[in-house]
Structure formats: structure tokens, C-alpha cells
PDB file of C-alpha atoms and ligand atoms in Angstrom:
ATOM      1  CA  MET X   1     -19.607 -33.666  27.042  1.00  0.00           C
ATOM      2  CA  GLY X   2     -19.934 -29.885  26.896  1.00  0.00           C
ATOM      3  CA  LYS X   3     -23.029 -27.973  25.996  1.00  0.00           C
ATOM      4  CA  GLY X   4     -21.595 -25.431  23.602  1.00  0.00           C
ATOM      5  CA  LYS X   5     -23.645 -24.069  20.740  1.00  0.00           C
ATOM      6  CA  LEU X   6     -21.278 -25.693  18.225  1.00  0.00           C
ATOM      7  CA  ASP X   7     -20.424 -28.971  19.938  1.00  0.00           C
ATOM      8  CA  GLY X   8     -19.066 -31.496  17.456  1.00  0.00           C
ATOM      9  CA  ARG X   9     -19.072 -29.121  14.512  1.00  0.00           C
ATOM     10  CA  VAL X  10     -16.081 -28.381  12.302  1.00  0.00           C
ATOM     11  CA  VAL X  11     -15.927 -24.822  10.981  1.00  0.00           C
ATOM     12  CA  ILE X  12     -13.466 -23.222   8.558  1.00  0.00           C
ATOM     13  CA  VAL X  13     -12.869 -19.517   9.221  1.00  0.00           C
ATOM     14  CA  THR X  14     -10.933 -17.631   6.544  1.00  0.00           C
ATOM     15  CA  GLY X  15      -8.820 -14.620   7.470  1.00  0.00           C
ATOM     16  CA  ALA X  16      -8.767 -16.003  10.997  1.00  0.00           C
ATOM     17  CA  ALA X  17      -5.208 -15.019  11.929  1.00  0.00           C
ATOM     18  CA  ARG X  18      -6.347 -11.674  13.336  1.00  0.00           C
ATOM     19  CA  GLY X  19      -9.270  -9.270  13.691  1.00  0.00           C
ATOM     20  CA  GLN X  20     -12.844 -10.477  13.414  1.00  0.00           C
ATOM     21  CA  GLY X  21     -11.806 -13.892  12.092  1.00  0.00           C
ATOM     22  CA  GLU X  22      -9.571 -14.427  15.121  1.00  0.00           C
ATOM     23  CA  GLN X  23     -12.437 -13.597  17.478  1.00  0.00           C
ATOM     24  CA  GLU X  24     -14.722 -15.942  15.548  1.00  0.00           C
ATOM     25  CA  ALA X  25     -12.152 -18.731  15.829  1.00  0.00           C
ATOM     26  CA  ARG X  26     -11.809 -18.125  19.577  1.00  0.00           C
ATOM     27  CA  LEU X  27     -15.557 -17.938  20.262  1.00  0.00           C
ATOM     28  CA  PHE X  28     -16.444 -20.929  18.097  1.00  0.00           C
ATOM     29  CA  THR X  29     -13.782 -22.990  19.894  1.00  0.00           C
ATOM     30  CA  GLU X  30     -15.209 -21.951  23.272  1.00  0.00           C
ATOM     31  CA  GLU X  31     -18.600 -23.116  21.981  1.00  0.00           C
ATOM     32  CA  GLY X  32     -17.265 -26.588  21.219  1.00  0.00           C
ATOM     33  CA  ALA X  33     -16.344 -26.362  17.529  1.00  0.00           C
ATOM     34  CA  ARG X  34     -13.163 -27.660  15.938  1.00  0.00           C
ATOM     35  CA  VAL X  35     -11.948 -24.661  13.996  1.00  0.00           C
ATOM     36  CA  VAL X  36      -9.815 -24.489  10.881  1.00  0.00           C
ATOM     37  CA  VAL X  37      -7.856 -21.237  10.946  1.00  0.00           C
ATOM     38  CA  ALA X  38      -7.263 -20.375   7.275  1.00  0.00           C
ATOM     39  CA  ASP X  39      -5.148 -17.356   6.374  1.00  0.00           C
ATOM     40  CA  VAL X  40      -2.211 -16.076   4.349  1.00  0.00           C
ATOM     41  CA  LEU X  41      -0.582 -14.894   7.612  1.00  0.00           C
ATOM     42  CA  GLU X  42       1.211 -18.090   8.486  1.00  0.00           C
ATOM     43  CA  GLU X  43       3.009 -17.110  11.673  1.00  0.00           C
ATOM     44  CA  GLN X  44      -0.018 -15.515  13.328  1.00  0.00           C
ATOM     45  CA  GLY X  45      -2.358 -18.212  12.071  1.00  0.00           C
ATOM     46  CA  ARG X  46      -0.188 -21.011  13.437  1.00  0.00           C
ATOM     47  CA  ALA X  47       0.262 -19.276  16.792  1.00  0.00           C
ATOM     48  CA  LEU X  48      -3.499 -18.804  17.206  1.00  0.00           C
ATOM     49  CA  ALA X  49      -4.238 -22.382  16.142  1.00  0.00           C
ATOM     50  CA  GLU X  50      -1.751 -23.677  18.670  1.00  0.00           C
ATOM     51  CA  GLU X  51      -3.233 -21.536  21.433  1.00  0.00           C
ATOM     52  CA  ILE X  52      -6.853 -22.604  20.857  1.00  0.00           C
ATOM     53  CA  ASP X  53      -6.105 -26.170  19.744  1.00  0.00           C
ATOM     54  CA  ALA X  54      -7.295 -25.565  16.189  1.00  0.00           C
ATOM     55  CA  LEU X  55      -5.844 -26.488  12.797  1.00  0.00           C
ATOM     56  CA  TYR X  56      -3.984 -23.843  10.792  1.00  0.00           C
ATOM     57  CA  VAL X  57      -4.109 -24.168   7.020  1.00  0.00           C
ATOM     58  CA  PRO X  58      -2.340 -21.765   4.672  1.00  0.00           C
ATOM     59  CA  LEU X  59      -4.981 -20.315   2.355  1.00  0.00           C
ATOM     60  CA  ASP X  60      -5.021 -17.529  -0.193  1.00  0.00           C
ATOM     61  CA  VAL X  61      -8.774 -17.324  -0.749  1.00  0.00           C
ATOM     62  CA  GLY X  62      -8.272 -16.167  -4.342  1.00  0.00           C
ATOM     63  CA  SER X  63      -6.635 -19.462  -5.333  1.00  0.00           C
ATOM     64  CA  GLU X  64      -8.815 -22.455  -6.233  1.00  0.00           C
ATOM     65  CA  GLU X  65      -5.902 -24.858  -5.718  1.00  0.00           C
ATOM     66  CA  ALA X  66      -5.239 -23.463  -2.261  1.00  0.00           C
ATOM     67  CA  TRP X  67      -8.912 -23.955  -1.368  1.00  0.00           C
ATOM     68  CA  GLN X  68      -8.777 -27.572  -2.510  1.00  0.00           C
ATOM     69  CA  SER X  69      -5.751 -28.362  -0.375  1.00  0.00           C
ATOM     70  CA  ALA X  70      -7.198 -26.490   2.634  1.00  0.00           C
ATOM     71  CA  VAL X  71     -10.392 -28.537   2.396  1.00  0.00           C
ATOM     72  CA  ARG X  72      -8.400 -31.775   2.084  1.00  0.00           C
ATOM     73  CA  ALA X  73      -6.384 -30.849   5.184  1.00  0.00           C
ATOM     74  CA  ALA X  74      -9.569 -30.071   7.151  1.00  0.00           C
ATOM     75  CA  GLN X  75     -11.156 -33.366   6.139  1.00  0.00           C
ATOM     76  CA  GLN X  76      -8.008 -35.305   7.003  1.00  0.00           C
ATOM     77  CA  ALA X  77      -7.795 -33.682  10.440  1.00  0.00           C
ATOM     78  CA  TYR X  78     -11.459 -33.727  11.440  1.00  0.00           C
ATOM     79  CA  GLY X  79     -13.315 -36.042   9.019  1.00  0.00           C
ATOM     80  CA  HIS X  80     -16.141 -33.645   8.155  1.00  0.00           C
ATOM     81  CA  ILE X  81     -16.888 -29.956   7.595  1.00  0.00           C
ATOM     82  CA  ASP X  82     -20.078 -28.394   8.970  1.00  0.00           C
ATOM     83  CA  GLY X  83     -19.491 -24.686   8.708  1.00  0.00           C
ATOM     84  CA  LEU X  84     -17.648 -22.005   6.757  1.00  0.00           C
ATOM     85  CA  VAL X  85     -17.129 -18.351   7.585  1.00  0.00           C
ATOM     86  CA  ASN X  86     -15.872 -16.460   4.541  1.00  0.00           C
ATOM     87  CA  ASN X  87     -14.267 -13.637   6.499  1.00  0.00           C
ATOM     88  CA  ALA X  88     -10.999 -12.822   4.667  1.00  0.00           C
ATOM     89  CA  GLY X  89     -11.064  -9.421   3.034  1.00  0.00           C
ATOM     90  CA  ILE X  90      -8.989  -6.413   2.005  1.00  0.00           C
ATOM     91  CA  LEU X  91      -9.763  -2.712   1.691  1.00  0.00           C
ATOM     92  CA  ARG X  92      -8.204  -0.096  -0.595  1.00  0.00           C
ATOM     93  CA  PHE X  93      -8.972   3.629  -0.547  1.00  0.00           C
ATOM     94  CA  ASN X  94      -9.271   5.442  -3.872  1.00  0.00           C
ATOM     95  CA  ALA X  95     -11.803   7.458  -5.814  1.00  0.00           C
ATOM     96  CA  LEU X  96     -13.214   5.300  -8.619  1.00  0.00           C
ATOM     97  CA  THR X  97     -11.668   7.515 -11.284  1.00  0.00           C
ATOM     98  CA  ASP X  98      -8.230   7.113  -9.658  1.00  0.00           C
ATOM     99  CA  THR X  99      -8.465   3.358  -9.061  1.00  0.00           C
ATOM    100  CA  PRO X 100      -5.947   1.398 -11.154  1.00  0.00           C
ATOM    101  CA  LEU X 101      -7.514  -1.686 -12.759  1.00  0.00           C
ATOM    102  CA  ASP X 102      -4.977  -3.902 -10.967  1.00  0.00           C
ATOM    103  CA  GLU X 103      -6.082  -2.570  -7.606  1.00  0.00           C
ATOM    104  CA  PHE X 104      -9.762  -3.064  -8.455  1.00  0.00           C
ATOM    105  CA  MET X 105      -9.085  -6.644  -9.566  1.00  0.00           C
ATOM    106  CA  GLN X 106      -7.011  -7.377  -6.455  1.00  0.00           C
ATOM    107  CA  VAL X 107      -9.939  -6.408  -4.230  1.00  0.00           C
ATOM    108  CA  VAL X 108     -12.346  -8.436  -6.383  1.00  0.00           C
ATOM    109  CA  LYS X 109     -10.037 -11.454  -6.218  1.00  0.00           C
ATOM    110  CA  VAL X 110      -9.813 -11.561  -2.440  1.00  0.00           C
ATOM    111  CA  ASN X 111     -13.259 -10.365  -1.371  1.00  0.00           C
ATOM    112  CA  GLN X 112     -15.558 -11.588  -4.113  1.00  0.00           C
ATOM    113  CA  VAL X 113     -13.741 -14.461  -5.826  1.00  0.00           C
ATOM    114  CA  GLY X 114     -12.554 -15.645  -2.392  1.00  0.00           C
ATOM    115  CA  CYS X 115     -16.126 -15.882  -1.199  1.00  0.00           C
ATOM    116  CA  PHE X 116     -17.272 -17.593  -4.418  1.00  0.00           C
ATOM    117  CA  LEU X 117     -14.444 -20.156  -4.235  1.00  0.00           C
ATOM    118  CA  GLY X 118     -15.241 -20.833  -0.579  1.00  0.00           C
ATOM    119  CA  VAL X 119     -18.840 -21.696  -1.408  1.00  0.00           C
ATOM    120  CA  LYS X 120     -17.837 -23.590  -4.538  1.00  0.00           C
ATOM    121  CA  THR X 121     -15.177 -25.727  -2.843  1.00  0.00           C
ATOM    122  CA  VAL X 122     -16.651 -26.287   0.604  1.00  0.00           C
ATOM    123  CA  ALA X 123     -20.405 -26.659  -0.025  1.00  0.00           C
ATOM    124  CA  PRO X 124     -20.125 -29.899  -2.053  1.00  0.00           C
ATOM    125  CA  VAL X 125     -18.290 -31.643   0.810  1.00  0.00           C
ATOM    126  CA  MET X 126     -20.126 -29.932   3.671  1.00  0.00           C
ATOM    127  CA  SER X 127     -22.461 -31.978   5.854  1.00  0.00           C
ATOM    128  CA  ASP X 128     -26.166 -31.513   5.130  1.00  0.00           C
ATOM    129  CA  GLY X 129     -27.522 -29.001   7.623  1.00  0.00           C
ATOM    130  CA  GLY X 130     -24.276 -27.002   7.519  1.00  0.00           C
ATOM    131  CA  THR X 131     -23.876 -23.233   7.564  1.00  0.00           C
ATOM    132  CA  ILE X 132     -22.071 -20.589   5.559  1.00  0.00           C
ATOM    133  CA  VAL X 133     -21.574 -17.032   6.787  1.00  0.00           C
ATOM    134  CA  ASN X 134     -20.224 -14.537   4.275  1.00  0.00           C
ATOM    135  CA  THR X 135     -18.646 -11.352   5.554  1.00  0.00           C
ATOM    136  CA  ALA X 136     -20.053  -8.445   3.607  1.00  0.00           C
ATOM    137  CA  SER X 137     -20.163  -4.926   5.069  1.00  0.00           C
ATOM    138  CA  TYR X 138     -22.195  -1.842   5.759  1.00  0.00           C
ATOM    139  CA  THR X 139     -20.903  -0.887   2.288  1.00  0.00           C
ATOM    140  CA  ALA X 140     -22.818  -3.868   0.860  1.00  0.00           C
ATOM    141  CA  VAL X 141     -26.060  -2.014   1.480  1.00  0.00           C
ATOM    142  CA  THR X 142     -25.107   1.621   1.014  1.00  0.00           C
ATOM    143  CA  GLY X 143     -22.397   3.672  -0.646  1.00  0.00           C
ATOM    144  CA  MET X 144     -19.235   5.167   0.815  1.00  0.00           C
ATOM    145  CA  ALA X 145     -16.965   7.510  -1.121  1.00  0.00           C
ATOM    146  CA  ALA X 146     -13.368   6.354  -1.728  1.00  0.00           C
ATOM    147  CA  VAL X 147     -14.030   2.626  -1.307  1.00  0.00           C
ATOM    148  CA  GLY X 148     -15.632   1.846  -4.676  1.00  0.00           C
ATOM    149  CA  ALA X 149     -13.849  -1.428  -5.406  1.00  0.00           C
ATOM    150  CA  TYR X 150     -14.488  -2.663  -1.870  1.00  0.00           C
ATOM    151  CA  ALA X 151     -18.163  -1.629  -1.866  1.00  0.00           C
ATOM    152  CA  ALA X 152     -18.701  -3.294  -5.251  1.00  0.00           C
ATOM    153  CA  THR X 153     -17.337  -6.598  -3.948  1.00  0.00           C
ATOM    154  CA  LYS X 154     -19.364  -6.396  -0.753  1.00  0.00           C
ATOM    155  CA  HIS X 155     -22.574  -5.770  -2.743  1.00  0.00           C
ATOM    156  CA  ALA X 156     -21.622  -8.785  -4.869  1.00  0.00           C
ATOM    157  CA  ILE X 157     -21.224 -10.937  -1.749  1.00  0.00           C
ATOM    158  CA  LEU X 158     -24.891 -10.344  -0.914  1.00  0.00           C
ATOM    159  CA  GLY X 159     -25.838 -11.602  -4.388  1.00  0.00           C
ATOM    160  CA  LEU X 160     -23.712 -14.714  -3.880  1.00  0.00           C
ATOM    161  CA  THR X 161     -25.260 -15.203  -0.446  1.00  0.00           C
ATOM    162  CA  ARG X 162     -28.830 -15.146  -1.731  1.00  0.00           C
ATOM    163  CA  VAL X 163     -28.140 -17.453  -4.680  1.00  0.00           C
ATOM    164  CA  ALA X 164     -26.143 -19.899  -2.541  1.00  0.00           C
ATOM    165  CA  ALA X 165     -28.975 -19.932   0.009  1.00  0.00           C
ATOM    166  CA  LEU X 166     -31.466 -20.908  -2.711  1.00  0.00           C
ATOM    167  CA  GLU X 167     -29.225 -23.542  -4.252  1.00  0.00           C
ATOM    168  CA  LEU X 168     -28.148 -25.166  -0.985  1.00  0.00           C
ATOM    169  CA  ALA X 169     -31.481 -25.042   0.876  1.00  0.00           C
ATOM    170  CA  PRO X 170     -32.523 -28.513  -0.365  1.00  0.00           C
ATOM    171  CA  ARG X 171     -29.595 -29.900   1.671  1.00  0.00           C
ATOM    172  CA  GLY X 172     -30.501 -27.835   4.707  1.00  0.00           C
ATOM    173  CA  ILE X 173     -27.375 -25.713   4.293  1.00  0.00           C
ATOM    174  CA  ARG X 174     -28.088 -22.133   5.368  1.00  0.00           C
ATOM    175  CA  VAL X 175     -26.176 -19.175   3.916  1.00  0.00           C
ATOM    176  CA  ASN X 176     -26.275 -15.715   5.459  1.00  0.00           C
ATOM    177  CA  ALA X 177     -24.157 -12.572   5.456  1.00  0.00           C
ATOM    178  CA  VAL X 178     -22.912 -10.240   8.169  1.00  0.00           C
ATOM    179  CA  CYS X 179     -22.659  -6.534   7.308  1.00  0.00           C
ATOM    180  CA  PRO X 180     -20.447  -4.833   9.892  1.00  0.00           C
ATOM    181  CA  GLY X 181     -20.121  -1.063  10.102  1.00  0.00           C
ATOM    182  CA  ALA X 182     -16.826   0.188  11.507  1.00  0.00           C
ATOM    183  CA  VAL X 183     -15.062  -2.427  13.635  1.00  0.00           C
ATOM    184  CA  ASP X 184     -11.891  -1.874  15.613  1.00  0.00           C
ATOM    185  CA  THR X 185      -9.444  -4.087  13.720  1.00  0.00           C
ATOM    186  CA  ALA X 186      -6.380  -3.402  11.591  1.00  0.00           C
ATOM    187  CA  MET X 187      -8.658  -2.746   8.609  1.00  0.00           C
ATOM    188  CA  SER X 188     -10.295   0.346  10.043  1.00  0.00           C
ATOM    189  CA  ASN X 189      -7.475   1.146  12.453  1.00  0.00           C
ATOM    190  CA  PRO X 190      -4.144   0.393  10.710  1.00  0.00           C
ATOM    191  CA  SER X 191      -2.258   1.835  13.687  1.00  0.00           C
ATOM    192  CA  LEU X 192      -2.888  -1.532  15.376  1.00  0.00           C
ATOM    193  CA  LEU X 193      -0.214  -2.926  13.023  1.00  0.00           C
ATOM    194  CA  ASP X 194       2.270  -0.097  13.604  1.00  0.00           C
ATOM    195  CA  PRO X 195       4.525  -0.683  16.609  1.00  0.00           C
ATOM    196  CA  ASP X 196       5.508   3.010  16.578  1.00  0.00           C
ATOM    197  CA  ALA X 197       1.946   4.336  16.556  1.00  0.00           C
ATOM    198  CA  ASP X 198       0.759   6.391  19.493  1.00  0.00           C
ATOM    199  CA  ARG X 199      -2.028   4.087  20.682  1.00  0.00           C
ATOM    200  CA  GLU X 200      -3.583   6.612  23.049  1.00  0.00           C
ATOM    201  CA  GLU X 201      -3.731   9.357  20.399  1.00  0.00           C
ATOM    202  CA  THR X 202      -5.223   6.993  17.818  1.00  0.00           C
ATOM    203  CA  ALA X 203      -7.798   5.692  20.279  1.00  0.00           C
ATOM    204  CA  LYS X 204      -8.794   9.275  21.056  1.00  0.00           C
ATOM    205  CA  ALA X 205      -9.160  10.142  17.351  1.00  0.00           C
ATOM    206  CA  ILE X 206     -11.247   7.008  16.709  1.00  0.00           C
ATOM    207  CA  ASP X 207     -13.437   7.719  19.732  1.00  0.00           C
ATOM    208  CA  GLY X 208     -14.044  11.263  18.532  1.00  0.00           C
ATOM    209  CA  LEU X 209     -14.879  10.190  14.978  1.00  0.00           C
ATOM    210  CA  TYR X 210     -17.339   7.445  15.860  1.00  0.00           C
ATOM    211  CA  ARG X 211     -18.977   9.390  18.670  1.00  0.00           C
ATOM    212  CA  LYS X 212     -20.208  11.764  15.952  1.00  0.00           C
ATOM    213  CA  LEU X 213     -20.775   9.273  13.145  1.00  0.00           C
ATOM    214  CA  VAL X 214     -22.510   6.321  14.802  1.00  0.00           C
ATOM    215  CA  PRO X 215     -25.734   6.588  16.858  1.00  0.00           C
ATOM    216  CA  LEU X 216     -24.398   4.235  19.559  1.00  0.00           C
ATOM    217  CA  GLY X 217     -21.401   6.541  19.760  1.00  0.00           C
ATOM    218  CA  ARG X 218     -18.497   4.141  19.342  1.00  0.00           C
ATOM    219  CA  ILE X 219     -16.678   1.832  16.949  1.00  0.00           C
ATOM    220  CA  GLY X 220     -17.707  -1.836  17.023  1.00  0.00           C
ATOM    221  CA  ARG X 221     -15.628  -4.585  18.591  1.00  0.00           C
ATOM    222  CA  PRO X 222     -14.588  -7.690  16.669  1.00  0.00           C
ATOM    223  CA  GLU X 223     -16.030  -9.818  19.500  1.00  0.00           C
ATOM    224  CA  GLU X 224     -19.470  -8.351  18.733  1.00  0.00           C
ATOM    225  CA  VAL X 225     -19.292  -9.448  15.106  1.00  0.00           C
ATOM    226  CA  ALA X 226     -18.099 -12.873  16.267  1.00  0.00           C
ATOM    227  CA  ARG X 227     -21.265 -13.247  18.359  1.00  0.00           C
ATOM    228  CA  LEU X 228     -23.403 -12.533  15.282  1.00  0.00           C
ATOM    229  CA  ALA X 229     -21.399 -15.065  13.250  1.00  0.00           C
ATOM    230  CA  LEU X 230     -21.946 -17.583  16.067  1.00  0.00           C
ATOM    231  CA  PHE X 231     -25.706 -16.970  15.962  1.00  0.00           C
ATOM    232  CA  LEU X 232     -25.733 -17.593  12.197  1.00  0.00           C
ATOM    233  CA  THR X 233     -23.540 -20.704  12.530  1.00  0.00           C
ATOM    234  CA  SER X 234     -25.539 -22.266  15.367  1.00  0.00           C
ATOM    235  CA  GLN X 235     -29.011 -23.757  15.644  1.00  0.00           C
ATOM    236  CA  ASP X 236     -30.221 -20.483  17.173  1.00  0.00           C
ATOM    237  CA  SER X 237     -30.739 -19.284  13.580  1.00  0.00           C
ATOM    238  CA  SER X 238     -32.219 -22.574  12.288  1.00  0.00           C
ATOM    239  CA  TYR X 239     -34.970 -20.923  10.178  1.00  0.00           C
ATOM    240  CA  ILE X 240     -32.875 -18.104   8.733  1.00  0.00           C
ATOM    241  CA  THR X 241     -31.195 -18.239   5.339  1.00  0.00           C
ATOM    242  CA  GLY X 242     -30.301 -15.911   2.482  1.00  0.00           C
ATOM    243  CA  GLN X 243     -30.234 -12.770   4.622  1.00  0.00           C
ATOM    244  CA  PRO X 244     -27.850  -9.875   5.292  1.00  0.00           C
ATOM    245  CA  PHE X 245     -27.432  -8.871   8.962  1.00  0.00           C
ATOM    246  CA  VAL X 246     -26.288  -5.314   9.566  1.00  0.00           C
ATOM    247  CA  ILE X 247     -24.235  -4.806  12.756  1.00  0.00           C
ATOM    248  CA  ASP X 248     -23.243  -1.156  12.828  1.00  0.00           C
ATOM    249  CA  GLY X 249     -24.290   0.624  16.017  1.00  0.00           C
ATOM    250  CA  GLY X 250     -27.189   2.226  14.151  1.00  0.00           C
ATOM    251  CA  TRP X 251     -25.058   3.892  11.467  1.00  0.00           C
ATOM    252  CA  LEU X 252     -27.389   2.801   8.648  1.00  0.00           C
ATOM    253  CA  ALA X 253     -30.535   3.914  10.464  1.00  0.00           C
ATOM    254  CA  GLY X 254     -30.233   7.425   9.101  1.00  0.00           C
ATOM    255  CA  VAL X 255     -28.830  10.806   9.982  1.00  0.00           C
ATOM    256  CA  ALA X 256     -29.584  13.229  12.790  1.00  0.00           C
ATOM    257  CA  VAL X 257     -29.899  16.777  11.486  1.00  0.00           C
ATOM    258  CA  ILE X 258     -30.368  18.507  14.813  1.00  0.00           C
TER     259      ILE X 258
HETATM  260  P1  LIG S 301      -8.195  -7.523   9.268  1.00  0.00           P
HETATM  261  O1  LIG S 301      -7.439  -6.824   8.199  1.00  0.00           O
HETATM  262  O2  LIG S 301      -7.698  -7.457  10.656  1.00  0.00           O
HETATM  263  O3  LIG S 301      -8.388  -9.064   8.925  1.00  0.00           O
HETATM  264  C1  LIG S 301      -8.467  -9.563   7.613  1.00  0.00           C
HETATM  265  C2  LIG S 301      -7.853 -10.950   7.605  1.00  0.00           C
HETATM  266  O4  LIG S 301      -7.989 -11.484   6.283  1.00  0.00           O
HETATM  267  C3  LIG S 301      -6.356 -10.931   7.944  1.00  0.00           C
HETATM  268  O5  LIG S 301      -6.041 -11.956   8.854  1.00  0.00           O
HETATM  269  C4  LIG S 301      -5.712 -11.179   6.583  1.00  0.00           C
HETATM  270  O6  LIG S 301      -4.450 -11.822   6.652  1.00  0.00           O
HETATM  271  C5  LIG S 301      -6.756 -12.052   5.913  1.00  0.00           C
HETATM  272  N1  LIG S 301      -6.595 -12.057   4.462  1.00  0.00           N
HETATM  273  C6  LIG S 301      -6.394 -11.001   3.638  1.00  0.00           C
HETATM  274  N2  LIG S 301      -6.242 -11.420   2.377  1.00  0.00           N
HETATM  275  C7  LIG S 301      -6.365 -12.787   2.389  1.00  0.00           C
HETATM  276  C8  LIG S 301      -6.306 -13.801   1.403  1.00  0.00           C
HETATM  277  N3  LIG S 301      -6.088 -13.508   0.112  1.00  0.00           N
HETATM  278  N4  LIG S 301      -6.501 -15.083   1.792  1.00  0.00           N
HETATM  279  C9  LIG S 301      -6.703 -15.396   3.087  1.00  0.00           C
HETATM  280  N5  LIG S 301      -6.740 -14.488   4.072  1.00  0.00           N
HETATM  281  C10 LIG S 301      -6.579 -13.191   3.728  1.00  0.00           C
HETATM  282  O7  LIG S 301      -9.680  -6.886   9.181  1.00  0.00           O
HETATM  283  P2  LIG S 301     -11.090  -7.382   9.767  1.00  0.00           P
HETATM  284  O8  LIG S 301     -11.852  -6.179  10.134  1.00  0.00           O
HETATM  285  O9  LIG S 301     -10.928  -8.469  10.757  1.00  0.00           O
HETATM  286  O10 LIG S 301     -11.751  -7.955   8.437  1.00  0.00           O
HETATM  287  C11 LIG S 301     -12.532  -9.142   8.414  1.00  0.00           C
HETATM  288  C12 LIG S 301     -13.654  -8.997   7.416  1.00  0.00           C
HETATM  289  O11 LIG S 301     -14.585  -8.013   7.888  1.00  0.00           O
HETATM  290  C13 LIG S 301     -13.239  -8.525   6.024  1.00  0.00           C
HETATM  291  O12 LIG S 301     -13.962  -9.248   5.048  1.00  0.00           O
HETATM  292  C14 LIG S 301     -13.633  -7.081   6.008  1.00  0.00           C
HETATM  293  O13 LIG S 301     -13.870  -6.614   4.697  1.00  0.00           O
HETATM  294  C15 LIG S 301     -14.893  -7.130   6.835  1.00  0.00           C
HETATM  295  N6  LIG S 301     -15.302  -5.836   7.405  1.00  0.00           N
HETATM  296  C16 LIG S 301     -14.484  -5.143   8.234  1.00  0.00           C
HETATM  297  C17 LIG S 301     -14.915  -3.942   8.766  1.00  0.00           C
HETATM  298  C18 LIG S 301     -14.057  -3.124   9.707  1.00  0.00           C
HETATM  299  O14 LIG S 301     -14.398  -1.976   9.968  1.00  0.00           O
HETATM  300  N7  LIG S 301     -13.006  -3.645  10.260  1.00  0.00           N
HETATM  301  C19 LIG S 301     -16.174  -3.451   8.437  1.00  0.00           C
HETATM  302  C20 LIG S 301     -16.986  -4.188   7.584  1.00  0.00           C
HETATM  303  C21 LIG S 301     -16.540  -5.392   7.076  1.00  0.00           C
END
């Protein structure tokens, strides 16, 4: 048998077809977990699942019915569920006064309701001693102009995390949150999805921006967030629950005026 940090554990990762979720699915598999790749992106999700010998389940995290059938599929395939990473999320840019209600509610439905439904549906059937990692954001702990709906949902995810940690602690289920700063995925770098984009130019612009903005001088990598999610999903974090973990290259530490 292997000696991975997640040997024998079954973990559902939402939004796992690409970006941070994909890296979490890959790393968790390397560490011995059976991963359930849950996403609305069917083609990419299936291809990844095939590559890493995982199970793909179609899941729109805003739908309670979809959660119930995803959980049934995971149980049928693997028999038990030991971990959940609520990673799926969407971002919309708009000043609050320009944000249409529909747009606000769409962001709430995916980011906040999705996270709530994940806890609500998975925790009751999760093994005692399981783990939940909710993906919040740097904008869960500070403000950022033009992402009001997003920041509101990410703040809410920290509230859900703390309450879930309290309610599930008697069963040894630990619930924590990751709060990434800027991470190089399609969310912060949409050119990754554009086949016509000039990759070199975009990379240069991103380098320039984050060299100034972030103390460590660069954008984060999805693999780095995956390592934090692994820590919070494994026994390495056995006495930690109810906490937000900022991973942002020092962005939140403050500003340099000279
Ligand atoms: P991404 O856009 O590459 O990945 C998001 C994934 O979520 C995609 O696979 C997408 O298909 C999936 N998804 C979207 N709506 C869904 C739905 N309704 N149901 C199921 N899946 C859905 O971006 P990412 O950076 O990998 O984002 C992962 C998480 O990290 C998100 O919660 C995001 O808010 C958070 N985050 C990202 C950054 C960043 O800079 N990239 C920073 C802080 C937090």
C-alpha cells in the first residue's frame, strides 16, 4: 500500500474541471485519495477524471437535486465520502450601484448557496473524522472595488465555515476555508480561455501588475492553493477547524509607502 497523505479517503472536489480544483484533484489523487471531479464543464471534467482515474459527476452547485445525485453517484462508486472541497465559484466585475440584481443573485447562487448545499448534502453522509474545505478568497477578509457581489459571497463563506465547524465538531468533522489572493487561473486571467490571446503579452502584463501589487512579487499558482487544501484535508491539520487561511503572497499584510 502507498503512504500518501490521503490514502483510502474519498474526496469530492467541486469546480474540479480546471484551475485550482483541477490541481486539487490531481494532488489528492497523487496522495492516495479517490477523487470525485464535480463540475458543470462535462467534457473537461470527464477528460480529467479519465486521466487521473477519478469519477466525474455533473454538478451545478446551485442545485440541491444535482447535489443529491452527485452524492449518490459518489457513494455508489466508492462506498463512503471522507472529504469535500467546495471550490466552484464565479466572479463578475461591476460597481455595486451598477450591479443588476440577477447578476448579484447568480454569484450568490454559485458561490454561497453552492457552498451551503455542499455542507448540507455531504456532511450528513460523510464519515466521522471527515474534512470540508471551503474556497473563500482574499476578498473574504478585505474589500476590493468592482467585485461587490463576489466579495459579499466570500465573506459569507467564512460565516458558513465557522458555523459548520461548530456544528460538525462533535463528529470530528473539521471545516476550514482557504482565502487565495490572485491565482493564475481563468478567473483572474481569462486569456487562458481565449485561443487567440497573445499568451506572452498577457503573461508580461500579469507579471508587471503583480510585481507591484503583491509583496512576493508574483501571481499565485493553482498548485500552491492545492497544497494548502491538501494540508486542510489531511491529518497534518488534525487540530485545526473553523479557520480561514490566507494564501496571497503577502498582499493582505499591508502596503509599502516608500
Ligand atoms: P476557474 O474559473 O478556472 O475555475 C472555477 C471552476 O468552477 C470551473 O471549473 C467552473 O466550471 C466551475 N464552476 C463554475 N460554476 C459552477 C457551478 N455552478 N457548479 C459547478 N462548478 C462550477 O477559477 P479558479 O481560480 O480555479 O477558481 C476556483 C475557486 O477559487 C473559486 O471559488 C474562486 O472564487 C476562488 N478564488 C480564485 C482566485 C483567483 O485569483 N483565481 C482568487 C481567490 C479565490
